[in-house]
Amino acid sequence: MNELLQKNPQELAGLEFVCSCGKTHSIDINDVRIGNHILTDIVDSLQSFPKGTLLLVADCNTYEAGGRDVEKILSKTFQLEKLIFSNPHLHPDETSVEQLRSAMNSDITGIVVVGSGTLNDITRYVSFETKVPYIVVCTAPSMDGYASMVSPMITKGVKVTYNAVYPYSIIADLSIMKEAPFHMIHAGLGDIVGKYSALADWKLANILHNEYYCETTAQLVEKAVEQCVSSAPGIMTRSPESIRSIIEGLILSGMCIGMTGSSRPASGEEHLLSHTWEMLGLIRGQETHLHGNQVGIGTEIILHVYQFLLQLDIHKVYADGKFRSFTREKWESHIKQLFGNVAPQIIKQKEPYVNFNEAAREEAAQHIVEKWEQMKEHVFLKMPSPSSYRKMMEDAGSHLGPLDLKLDRESFRLSLITAKEIRQRFGVMQMLDDLGLLEEVAEMITARYYL
């Protein structure tokens, strides 16, 4: 176990081991290469690909950042076609996926994507769909999807996570990534520190519902978080050591998703908030921040929730019995108010998992009371304070907060209440709902920012 925790992502690639959690974990990435001026390494990584034509995928920004150089390198040895998305604000939706599908012909035997978030998400999904392997060249340390096996996609206006596939290789050239815009580097930091919340949600689900939990994977993710937090002050000088720490942490986090077969180690309520804000932006025709930037904002909000929980008298909460007043009508009303025309799809997907039965809600609240001290010891007390978190982000140069989302007060409040409805899994906001406290906490947090 200790030996595993000392390994970096390059050393973890291709690893398979029997874990103390009872599972055999494998990381089916052929290799991970991190270093300065290493784009030519892509030729070695492609040697085992089937003979045929490579498809180079980029957008107008990433083509200039690294795609043009990759094209020069590949065109000397390989048959090459390319798809350069002209939209600099690409979304992982049906339109972009169909564009990539259309570029895939029977001659394509491999894909090289040069980019980060959306480009990687849609390429990974189409690679899984077509069984054509892909390599990713990272252009910014902006998100943890480089080594992931899932693709969050927008389908009919709703953010849905689909099964996908590991990249064959990851080429992370520090000389390219350190020149990424600061907001993209801050997005990577935001995505990593979001693991505070993700790991907490995972542990809560384990304690309350006996959900599968892997201590080894959790510790690997914790290591990634610690590494990035300690390197955060170097971001403003584009320190190569800080950029390396962030991209290693992001790749390690993605690997842990594949190891467990779930996004649990890397994604919790903070991600659901980000997905919700992105959906609202699309519904309303408004631009949003990068996913990782929004995850960073969501993490600050969730840390306020944990600060609230630490001060809570759980026995008084149970005696008050607010959880008994939950109704289907109010639940549906919140979703409809926030999501408008997209609401029916969300309601249909989530309704089978919502507990409207008063006796069952009583039992759920009782169970939370019974497990309270265990959750307090293993989860609540381990969370950083919102103020220490905010200082760390500001030291790294990120000053984004909830008001930067440009949401009106009521939309912000409703997003805190309804974000959990876009997925079918347990987290701290669901626990607040089970206790009848969600609206109270949502209003408390909203009042903190909307004076």
CSV table of C-alpha atoms in Angstrom, one decimal:
chain,number,residue,atom,x,y,z
A,1,MET,CA,0.0,0.0,0.0
A,2,ASN,CA,2.7,2.5,1.0
A,3,GLU,CA,4.7,1.5,-2.1
A,4,LEU,CA,1.7,2.2,-4.3
A,5,LEU,CA,1.2,5.7,-2.8
A,6,GLN,CA,4.8,6.6,-3.7
A,7,LYS,CA,4.2,5.9,-7.4
A,8,ASN,CA,3.6,8.7,-9.9
A,9,PRO,CA,1.2,8.5,-12.8
A,10,GLN,CA,3.9,7.4,-15.2
A,11,GLU,CA,4.7,4.4,-12.9
A,12,LEU,CA,1.0,3.6,-12.4
A,13,ALA,CA,0.2,3.3,-16.2
A,14,GLY,CA,-0.4,-0.4,-17.1
A,15,LEU,CA,-0.5,-1.5,-13.4
A,16,GLU,CA,-2.8,-4.3,-12.2
A,17,PHE,CA,-3.0,-5.3,-8.5
A,18,VAL,CA,-5.3,-7.0,-6.0
A,19,CYS,CA,-6.5,-4.4,-3.5
A,20,SER,CA,-7.4,-4.7,0.1
A,21,CYS,CA,-10.9,-3.5,-0.9
A,22,GLY,CA,-11.4,-6.9,-2.5
A,23,LYS,CA,-11.2,-5.8,-6.1
A,24,THR,CA,-8.5,-6.2,-8.7
A,25,HIS,CA,-7.7,-2.7,-10.0
A,26,SER,CA,-6.2,-2.1,-13.4
A,27,ILE,CA,-5.1,1.0,-15.2
A,28,ASP,CA,-5.3,0.2,-18.9
A,29,ILE,CA,-3.3,3.1,-20.2
A,30,ASN,CA,-0.2,2.1,-22.2
A,31,ASP,CA,1.9,5.0,-21.0
A,32,VAL,CA,1.9,8.4,-19.5
A,33,ARG,CA,4.6,10.9,-20.5
A,34,ILE,CA,5.1,14.1,-18.6
A,35,GLY,CA,8.0,16.5,-19.3
A,36,ASN,CA,9.3,19.5,-21.2
A,37,HIS,CA,9.4,19.5,-25.0
A,38,ILE,CA,8.2,15.9,-25.4
A,39,LEU,CA,5.8,16.2,-28.3
A,40,THR,CA,8.0,13.9,-30.5
A,41,ASP,CA,7.4,11.1,-28.0
A,42,ILE,CA,4.0,10.7,-29.7
A,43,VAL,CA,5.7,8.8,-32.5
A,44,ASP,CA,6.9,6.1,-30.1
A,45,SER,CA,3.5,5.9,-28.5
A,46,LEU,CA,1.9,5.3,-31.9
A,47,GLN,CA,4.2,2.5,-33.0
A,48,SER,CA,1.8,-0.3,-31.9
A,49,PHE,CA,-1.2,1.3,-33.5
A,50,PRO,CA,-2.7,-0.6,-36.5
A,51,LYS,CA,-1.5,0.7,-39.9
A,52,GLY,CA,-3.8,3.2,-41.5
A,53,THR,CA,-4.7,6.8,-41.2
A,54,LEU,CA,-4.6,8.9,-38.0
A,55,LEU,CA,-7.3,11.5,-37.3
A,56,LEU,CA,-5.9,14.7,-35.7
A,57,VAL,CA,-8.6,16.4,-33.5
A,58,ALA,CA,-8.3,19.9,-32.1
A,59,ASP,CA,-10.1,23.2,-32.0
A,60,CYS,CA,-9.0,26.6,-33.3
A,61,ASN,CA,-7.2,27.4,-30.0
A,62,THR,CA,-5.6,24.0,-29.2
A,63,TYR,CA,-4.4,23.7,-32.8
A,64,GLU,CA,-2.3,26.8,-32.3
A,65,ALA,CA,-1.2,25.8,-28.8
A,66,GLY,CA,0.2,22.4,-29.9
A,67,GLY,CA,-1.9,20.9,-32.7
A,68,ARG,CA,0.1,22.5,-35.5
A,69,ASP,CA,3.4,21.1,-34.1
A,70,VAL,CA,1.8,17.7,-33.6
A,71,GLU,CA,0.6,17.8,-37.2
A,72,LYS,CA,4.1,18.5,-38.5
A,73,ILE,CA,5.6,15.6,-36.4
A,74,LEU,CA,2.9,13.1,-37.5
A,75,SER,CA,2.8,14.0,-41.2
A,76,LYS,CA,6.4,12.9,-41.6
A,77,THR,CA,5.6,9.3,-40.7
A,78,PHE,CA,1.8,8.7,-40.8
A,79,GLN,CA,-1.1,9.2,-43.2
A,80,LEU,CA,-3.1,12.0,-41.6
A,81,GLU,CA,-6.6,13.6,-41.7
A,82,LYS,CA,-7.7,16.3,-39.4
A,83,LEU,CA,-10.8,17.8,-37.8
A,84,ILE,CA,-10.3,21.3,-36.4
A,85,PHE,CA,-13.5,22.5,-34.6
A,86,SER,CA,-14.0,26.2,-35.4
A,87,ASN,CA,-16.1,26.9,-32.3
A,88,PRO,CA,-13.7,28.1,-29.5
A,89,HIS,CA,-16.5,27.5,-27.0
A,90,LEU,CA,-17.3,23.9,-27.8
A,91,HIS,CA,-19.7,21.9,-25.7
A,92,PRO,CA,-19.7,18.1,-25.3
A,93,ASP,CA,-23.1,17.7,-26.8
A,94,GLU,CA,-24.9,15.9,-29.7
A,95,THR,CA,-23.7,18.4,-32.3
A,96,SER,CA,-19.9,18.1,-31.5
A,97,VAL,CA,-20.1,14.3,-31.1
A,98,GLU,CA,-21.8,14.0,-34.5
A,99,GLN,CA,-19.1,16.2,-36.1
A,100,LEU,CA,-16.5,13.8,-34.8
A,101,ARG,CA,-18.4,10.7,-35.9
A,102,SER,CA,-18.7,12.2,-39.3
A,103,ALA,CA,-15.0,12.6,-39.6
A,104,MET,CA,-14.4,8.9,-38.8
A,105,ASN,CA,-14.1,6.8,-41.9
A,106,SER,CA,-13.0,3.2,-42.5
A,107,ASP,CA,-9.4,4.3,-43.0
A,108,ILE,CA,-9.1,5.8,-39.6
A,109,THR,CA,-7.2,3.4,-37.2
A,110,GLY,CA,-6.2,5.9,-34.5
A,111,ILE,CA,-7.1,9.3,-33.1
A,112,VAL,CA,-4.8,11.9,-31.7
A,113,VAL,CA,-6.7,14.7,-29.8
A,114,VAL,CA,-4.8,17.8,-28.9
A,115,GLY,CA,-6.8,19.7,-26.2
A,116,SER,CA,-8.3,19.4,-22.8
A,117,GLY,CA,-11.9,19.1,-21.4
A,118,THR,CA,-14.6,19.0,-24.1
A,119,LEU,CA,-12.3,17.8,-26.9
A,120,ASN,CA,-11.1,14.9,-24.7
A,121,ASP,CA,-14.6,14.0,-23.5
A,122,ILE,CA,-16.1,13.7,-27.0
A,123,THR,CA,-13.0,11.9,-28.4
A,124,ARG,CA,-13.0,9.4,-25.5
A,125,TYR,CA,-16.7,8.8,-26.1
A,126,VAL,CA,-16.3,8.2,-29.9
A,127,SER,CA,-13.2,6.1,-29.3
A,128,PHE,CA,-15.3,3.9,-27.0
A,129,GLU,CA,-18.1,3.8,-29.5
A,130,THR,CA,-16.0,2.9,-32.6
A,131,LYS,CA,-13.3,0.9,-30.8
A,132,VAL,CA,-10.6,3.1,-32.5
A,133,PRO,CA,-7.9,3.8,-29.9
A,134,TYR,CA,-6.8,7.4,-29.1
A,135,ILE,CA,-3.9,9.3,-27.7
A,136,VAL,CA,-4.4,12.7,-25.9
A,137,VAL,CA,-1.9,15.5,-26.0
A,138,CYS,CA,-2.7,17.8,-23.1
A,139,THR,CA,-2.7,21.5,-23.8
A,140,ALA,CA,-3.7,22.7,-20.3
A,141,PRO,CA,-3.7,21.3,-16.7
A,142,SER,CA,-7.4,22.2,-16.6
A,143,MET,CA,-9.4,19.0,-15.7
A,144,ASP,CA,-9.0,15.4,-14.5
A,145,GLY,CA,-10.6,13.7,-17.5
A,146,TYR,CA,-7.3,13.0,-19.3
A,147,ALA,CA,-7.1,9.6,-17.7
A,148,SER,CA,-10.8,9.0,-17.0
A,149,MET,CA,-13.0,6.2,-18.4
A,150,VAL,CA,-16.2,8.3,-18.4
A,151,SER,CA,-17.4,11.2,-20.5
A,152,PRO,CA,-19.8,13.8,-19.1
A,153,MET,CA,-22.0,14.8,-22.0
A,154,ILE,CA,-24.9,17.1,-22.5
A,155,THR,CA,-27.9,15.1,-23.9
A,156,LYS,CA,-31.1,16.9,-24.6
A,157,GLY,CA,-30.0,19.7,-22.3
A,158,VAL,CA,-29.1,17.4,-19.4
A,159,LYS,CA,-25.6,16.6,-18.2
A,160,VAL,CA,-25.2,12.8,-18.4
A,161,THR,CA,-22.1,10.7,-17.6
A,162,TYR,CA,-21.5,7.9,-20.2
A,163,ASN,CA,-19.1,5.0,-20.1
A,164,ALA,CA,-16.1,5.6,-22.2
A,165,VAL,CA,-12.5,4.3,-22.5
A,166,TYR,CA,-9.0,5.1,-21.3
A,167,PRO,CA,-6.7,6.9,-23.7
A,168,TYR,CA,-3.9,4.6,-25.1
A,169,SER,CA,-1.3,7.2,-24.1
A,170,ILE,CA,-1.2,10.6,-22.5
A,171,ILE,CA,1.4,13.1,-23.6
A,172,ALA,CA,1.6,16.0,-21.1
A,173,ASP,CA,4.1,18.6,-22.4
A,174,LEU,CA,4.9,21.0,-19.5
A,175,SER,CA,6.3,23.6,-21.9
A,176,ILE,CA,2.9,23.9,-23.6
A,177,MET,CA,0.7,23.6,-20.5
A,178,LYS,CA,2.5,26.2,-18.5
A,179,GLU,CA,1.5,28.8,-21.2
A,180,ALA,CA,-2.2,28.0,-20.9
A,181,PRO,CA,-4.4,30.9,-19.8
A,182,PHE,CA,-4.4,31.3,-16.0
A,183,HIS,CA,-8.2,30.6,-15.8
A,184,MET,CA,-7.5,27.1,-17.3
A,185,ILE,CA,-4.7,26.4,-14.8
A,186,HIS,CA,-7.0,27.6,-12.0
A,187,ALA,CA,-9.7,25.3,-13.4
A,188,GLY,CA,-7.3,22.4,-12.9
A,189,LEU,CA,-6.6,23.4,-9.3
A,190,GLY,CA,-10.4,23.8,-8.8
A,191,ASP,CA,-11.1,20.3,-10.2
A,192,ILE,CA,-8.5,18.8,-7.9
A,193,VAL,CA,-9.5,20.6,-4.7
A,194,GLY,CA,-13.1,19.5,-5.5
A,195,LYS,CA,-12.0,16.0,-4.3
A,196,TYR,CA,-12.3,17.3,-0.7
A,197,SER,CA,-16.1,17.2,-1.3
A,198,ALA,CA,-16.1,14.1,-3.6
A,199,LEU,CA,-14.3,11.9,-1.1
A,200,ALA,CA,-16.5,13.2,1.7
A,201,ASP,CA,-19.6,12.2,-0.3
A,202,TRP,CA,-18.2,8.8,-1.0
A,203,LYS,CA,-17.4,8.2,2.6
A,204,LEU,CA,-20.9,9.4,3.7
A,205,ALA,CA,-22.5,6.9,1.2
A,206,ASN,CA,-20.3,4.2,2.6
A,207,ILE,CA,-21.2,4.9,6.3
A,208,LEU,CA,-24.9,5.4,5.7
A,209,HIS,CA,-25.7,3.0,2.9
A,210,ASN,CA,-22.8,0.6,2.9
A,211,GLU,CA,-21.7,1.7,-0.6
A,212,TYR,CA,-18.5,0.2,-1.9
A,213,TYR,CA,-15.5,2.3,-0.8
A,214,CYS,CA,-11.8,1.8,-1.5
A,215,GLU,CA,-9.4,3.1,1.0
A,216,THR,CA,-6.4,2.7,-1.3
A,217,THR,CA,-8.1,4.8,-4.1
A,218,ALA,CA,-9.2,7.4,-1.6
A,219,GLN,CA,-5.7,7.8,-0.3
A,220,LEU,CA,-4.3,8.1,-3.8
A,221,VAL,CA,-6.7,10.9,-4.5
A,222,GLU,CA,-5.9,12.6,-1.1
A,223,LYS,CA,-2.2,12.4,-2.1
A,224,ALA,CA,-3.1,14.2,-5.4
A,225,VAL,CA,-5.0,16.9,-3.5
A,226,GLU,CA,-2.2,17.5,-1.0
A,227,GLN,CA,0.4,17.7,-3.8
A,228,CYS,CA,-1.6,20.3,-5.7
A,229,VAL,CA,-2.5,22.4,-2.6
A,230,SER,CA,1.1,22.6,-1.6
A,231,SER,CA,2.1,23.7,-5.1
A,232,ALA,CA,-0.7,26.2,-5.5
A,233,PRO,CA,1.3,29.4,-4.6
A,234,GLY,CA,3.6,28.7,-7.6
A,235,ILE,CA,0.8,28.9,-10.1
A,236,MET,CA,1.1,32.7,-10.5
A,237,THR,CA,4.7,32.4,-11.6
A,238,ARG,CA,3.8,29.5,-13.9
A,239,SER,CA,6.3,27.4,-11.9
A,240,PRO,CA,7.1,24.2,-13.9
A,241,GLU,CA,7.0,22.3,-10.6
A,242,SER,CA,3.5,23.6,-9.8
A,243,ILE,CA,2.2,22.8,-13.3
A,244,ARG,CA,3.7,19.3,-13.0
A,245,SER,CA,2.0,18.8,-9.6
A,246,ILE,CA,-1.3,19.8,-11.0
A,247,ILE,CA,-1.2,17.7,-14.1
A,248,GLU,CA,0.1,14.7,-12.1
A,249,GLY,CA,-2.7,15.1,-9.6
A,250,LEU,CA,-5.3,15.4,-12.4
A,251,ILE,CA,-4.1,12.3,-14.2
A,252,LEU,CA,-3.9,10.4,-11.0
A,253,SER,CA,-7.5,11.4,-10.1
A,254,GLY,CA,-8.7,10.2,-13.5
A,255,MET,CA,-6.9,6.9,-13.0
A,256,CYS,CA,-8.8,6.4,-9.8
A,257,ILE,CA,-12.1,6.6,-11.6
A,258,GLY,CA,-11.0,3.7,-13.8
A,259,MET,CA,-9.7,1.7,-10.9
A,260,THR,CA,-13.0,1.8,-9.0
A,261,GLY,CA,-15.2,1.7,-12.1
A,262,SER,CA,-17.0,4.8,-10.8
A,263,SER,CA,-16.5,8.6,-10.7
A,264,ARG,CA,-17.0,8.5,-6.9
A,265,PRO,CA,-13.3,9.2,-6.0
A,266,ALA,CA,-13.3,12.3,-8.1
A,267,SER,CA,-16.8,13.7,-8.3
A,268,GLY,CA,-19.4,14.7,-5.7
A,269,GLU,CA,-22.0,17.4,-5.0
A,270,GLU,CA,-19.5,20.1,-6.1
A,271,HIS,CA,-19.5,18.5,-9.6
A,272,LEU,CA,-23.3,18.4,-9.7
A,273,LEU,CA,-23.4,22.1,-8.9
A,274,SER,CA,-21.0,22.8,-11.8
A,275,HIS,CA,-23.0,20.6,-14.2
A,276,THR,CA,-26.2,22.4,-13.1
A,277,TRP,CA,-24.7,25.8,-13.7
A,278,GLU,CA,-23.4,24.7,-17.1
A,279,MET,CA,-26.9,23.4,-18.0
A,280,LEU,CA,-28.4,26.7,-17.0
A,281,GLY,CA,-26.0,28.5,-19.2
A,282,LEU,CA,-27.0,26.4,-22.2
A,283,ILE,CA,-30.7,26.7,-21.4
A,284,ARG,CA,-30.5,30.5,-21.1
A,285,GLY,CA,-27.9,31.1,-23.8
A,286,GLN,CA,-25.3,32.5,-21.3
A,287,GLU,CA,-21.6,31.7,-21.2
A,288,THR,CA,-20.3,29.8,-18.2
A,289,HIS,CA,-16.9,29.4,-16.6
A,290,LEU,CA,-14.8,26.3,-17.3
A,291,HIS,CA,-16.0,23.2,-15.4
A,292,GLY,CA,-13.0,23.2,-13.0
A,293,ASN,CA,-13.5,26.9,-12.2
A,294,GLN,CA,-17.1,26.1,-11.3
A,295,VAL,CA,-16.1,23.0,-9.3
A,296,GLY,CA,-13.8,25.3,-7.3
A,297,ILE,CA,-16.8,27.6,-6.5
A,298,GLY,CA,-18.9,24.6,-5.7
A,299,THR,CA,-16.3,23.2,-3.3
A,300,GLU,CA,-16.4,26.5,-1.3
A,301,ILE,CA,-20.2,26.1,-1.0
A,302,ILE,CA,-20.0,22.5,0.1
A,303,LEU,CA,-17.4,23.4,2.8
A,304,HIS,CA,-19.9,25.9,4.2
A,305,VAL,CA,-22.3,22.9,4.4
A,306,TYR,CA,-19.8,20.9,6.4
A,307,GLN,CA,-19.1,23.9,8.7
A,308,PHE,CA,-22.9,24.0,9.3
A,309,LEU,CA,-23.0,20.3,10.1
A,310,LEU,CA,-20.3,20.5,12.7
A,311,GLN,CA,-22.4,22.9,14.7
A,312,LEU,CA,-25.6,21.0,14.3
A,313,ASP,CA,-27.6,19.5,17.2
A,314,ILE,CA,-28.7,16.3,15.4
A,315,HIS,CA,-31.1,15.2,18.1
A,316,LYS,CA,-32.9,18.5,18.0
A,317,VAL,CA,-33.1,18.2,14.2
A,318,TYR,CA,-34.7,14.8,14.6
A,319,ALA,CA,-37.1,16.0,17.3
A,320,ASP,CA,-38.2,19.0,15.0
A,321,GLY,CA,-39.1,16.4,12.3
A,322,LYS,CA,-39.0,18.8,9.4
A,323,PHE,CA,-38.1,15.8,7.1
A,324,ARG,CA,-41.8,14.8,7.4
A,325,SER,CA,-43.0,17.8,5.4
A,326,PHE,CA,-41.4,16.7,2.2
A,327,THR,CA,-43.8,16.6,-0.7
A,328,ARG,CA,-43.7,15.5,-4.4
A,329,GLU,CA,-45.4,18.8,-5.4
A,330,LYS,CA,-42.6,20.9,-3.8
A,331,TRP,CA,-39.9,18.7,-5.2
A,332,GLU,CA,-41.2,19.0,-8.7
A,333,SER,CA,-41.9,22.7,-8.4
A,334,HIS,CA,-38.2,23.4,-7.5
A,335,ILE,CA,-37.0,21.5,-10.6
A,336,LYS,CA,-39.5,23.2,-12.9
A,337,GLN,CA,-38.7,26.7,-11.6
A,338,LEU,CA,-35.0,26.2,-12.3
A,339,PHE,CA,-34.8,24.0,-15.4
A,340,GLY,CA,-37.9,25.1,-17.4
A,341,ASN,CA,-38.4,22.9,-20.5
A,342,VAL,CA,-35.6,20.5,-19.4
A,343,ALA,CA,-37.4,19.8,-16.1
A,344,PRO,CA,-39.6,16.9,-17.3
A,345,GLN,CA,-36.6,14.8,-18.4
A,346,ILE,CA,-34.9,15.4,-15.0
A,347,ILE,CA,-38.0,14.5,-13.1
A,348,LYS,CA,-38.6,11.3,-15.1
A,349,GLN,CA,-35.0,10.2,-14.6
A,350,LYS,CA,-34.8,10.9,-10.8
A,351,GLU,CA,-38.4,10.2,-9.6
A,352,PRO,CA,-37.9,6.4,-9.1
A,353,TYR,CA,-35.1,7.2,-6.7
A,354,VAL,CA,-36.8,9.8,-4.6
A,355,ASN,CA,-38.3,8.8,-1.2
A,356,PHE,CA,-41.8,10.4,-0.8
A,357,ASN,CA,-43.0,7.9,1.8
A,358,GLU,CA,-43.2,9.5,5.3
A,359,ALA,CA,-42.4,6.3,7.2
A,360,ALA,CA,-39.4,5.6,5.0
A,361,ARG,CA,-38.2,9.2,5.5
A,362,GLU,CA,-38.5,8.8,9.2
A,363,GLU,CA,-36.4,5.7,9.0
A,364,ALA,CA,-33.8,7.4,6.9
A,365,ALA,CA,-33.6,10.3,9.4
A,366,GLN,CA,-33.3,7.9,12.3
A,367,HIS,CA,-30.4,6.1,10.5
A,368,ILE,CA,-28.6,9.4,10.0
A,369,VAL,CA,-28.9,10.1,13.8
A,370,GLU,CA,-27.5,6.7,14.6
A,371,LYS,CA,-24.5,7.2,12.3
A,372,TRP,CA,-23.9,10.9,13.2
A,373,GLU,CA,-20.9,10.5,15.4
A,374,GLN,CA,-19.2,8.2,13.0
A,375,MET,CA,-19.7,10.6,10.2
A,376,LYS,CA,-18.5,13.5,12.3
A,377,GLU,CA,-15.3,11.7,13.1
A,378,HIS,CA,-14.5,10.3,9.7
A,379,VAL,CA,-15.9,13.1,7.5
A,380,PHE,CA,-17.0,16.4,9.0
A,381,LEU,CA,-13.9,17.0,11.1
A,382,LYS,CA,-11.5,16.2,8.2
A,383,MET,CA,-12.8,19.0,6.0
A,384,PRO,CA,-10.9,22.3,5.6
A,385,SER,CA,-12.7,25.4,6.7
A,386,PRO,CA,-14.2,27.6,4.0
A,387,SER,CA,-11.9,30.5,5.0
A,388,SER,CA,-8.7,28.4,4.7
A,389,TYR,CA,-9.9,27.1,1.4
A,390,ARG,CA,-10.6,30.6,0.1
A,391,LYS,CA,-7.1,31.8,1.2
A,392,MET,CA,-5.5,28.9,-0.6
A,393,MET,CA,-7.3,29.6,-3.8
A,394,GLU,CA,-6.5,33.4,-3.6
A,395,ASP,CA,-2.8,32.6,-3.0
A,396,ALA,CA,-2.9,30.7,-6.3
A,397,GLY,CA,-4.5,33.7,-8.0
A,398,SER,CA,-8.0,32.5,-8.2
A,399,HIS,CA,-10.6,35.0,-6.8
A,400,LEU,CA,-13.7,33.4,-8.3
A,401,GLY,CA,-16.7,33.1,-6.0
A,402,PRO,CA,-20.4,32.3,-6.3
A,403,LEU,CA,-21.3,35.8,-7.5
A,404,ASP,CA,-19.1,35.3,-10.5
A,405,LEU,CA,-21.6,32.8,-11.8
A,406,LYS,CA,-23.8,35.8,-12.7
A,407,LEU,CA,-26.9,34.0,-11.5
A,408,ASP,CA,-29.8,35.9,-10.0
A,409,ARG,CA,-30.4,35.2,-6.3
A,410,GLU,CA,-33.3,32.8,-6.8
A,411,SER,CA,-31.6,30.7,-9.5
A,412,PHE,CA,-28.5,30.4,-7.3
A,413,ARG,CA,-30.7,29.3,-4.3
A,414,LEU,CA,-32.6,26.8,-6.4
A,415,SER,CA,-29.4,25.4,-7.9
A,416,LEU,CA,-28.3,24.4,-4.4
A,417,ILE,CA,-31.6,22.6,-3.8
A,418,THR,CA,-31.9,20.9,-7.2
A,419,ALA,CA,-28.3,20.1,-8.3
A,420,LYS,CA,-28.5,16.6,-6.7
A,421,GLU,CA,-31.5,15.7,-8.9
A,422,ILE,CA,-29.4,15.4,-12.1
A,423,ARG,CA,-27.8,12.2,-10.7
A,424,GLN,CA,-28.9,9.0,-8.9
A,425,ARG,CA,-26.4,8.9,-6.1
A,426,PHE,CA,-26.1,9.9,-2.5
A,427,GLY,CA,-24.2,13.0,-1.3
A,428,VAL,CA,-24.3,15.6,1.5
A,429,MET,CA,-27.1,17.7,-0.1
A,430,GLN,CA,-29.2,14.5,-0.2
A,431,MET,CA,-28.5,14.0,3.5
A,432,LEU,CA,-29.6,17.5,4.3
A,433,ASP,CA,-32.8,16.8,2.3
A,434,ASP,CA,-33.3,13.6,4.3
A,435,LEU,CA,-33.1,15.6,7.5
A,436,GLY,CA,-35.5,18.3,6.1
A,437,LEU,CA,-32.8,20.9,6.2
A,438,LEU,CA,-31.9,21.5,2.6
A,439,GLU,CA,-34.0,24.6,2.0
A,440,GLU,CA,-32.8,26.2,5.2
A,441,VAL,CA,-29.1,25.6,4.4
A,442,ALA,CA,-29.6,26.7,0.8
A,443,GLU,CA,-31.1,30.0,2.0
A,444,MET,CA,-28.3,30.4,4.6
A,445,ILE,CA,-25.6,30.0,2.0
A,446,THR,CA,-27.4,32.2,-0.5
A,447,ALA,CA,-27.7,35.0,2.1
A,448,ARG,CA,-24.0,34.8,2.7
A,449,TYR,CA,-23.3,35.9,-0.8
A,450,TYR,CA,-26.4,37.8,-1.9
A,451,LEU,CA,-26.5,40.5,0.8
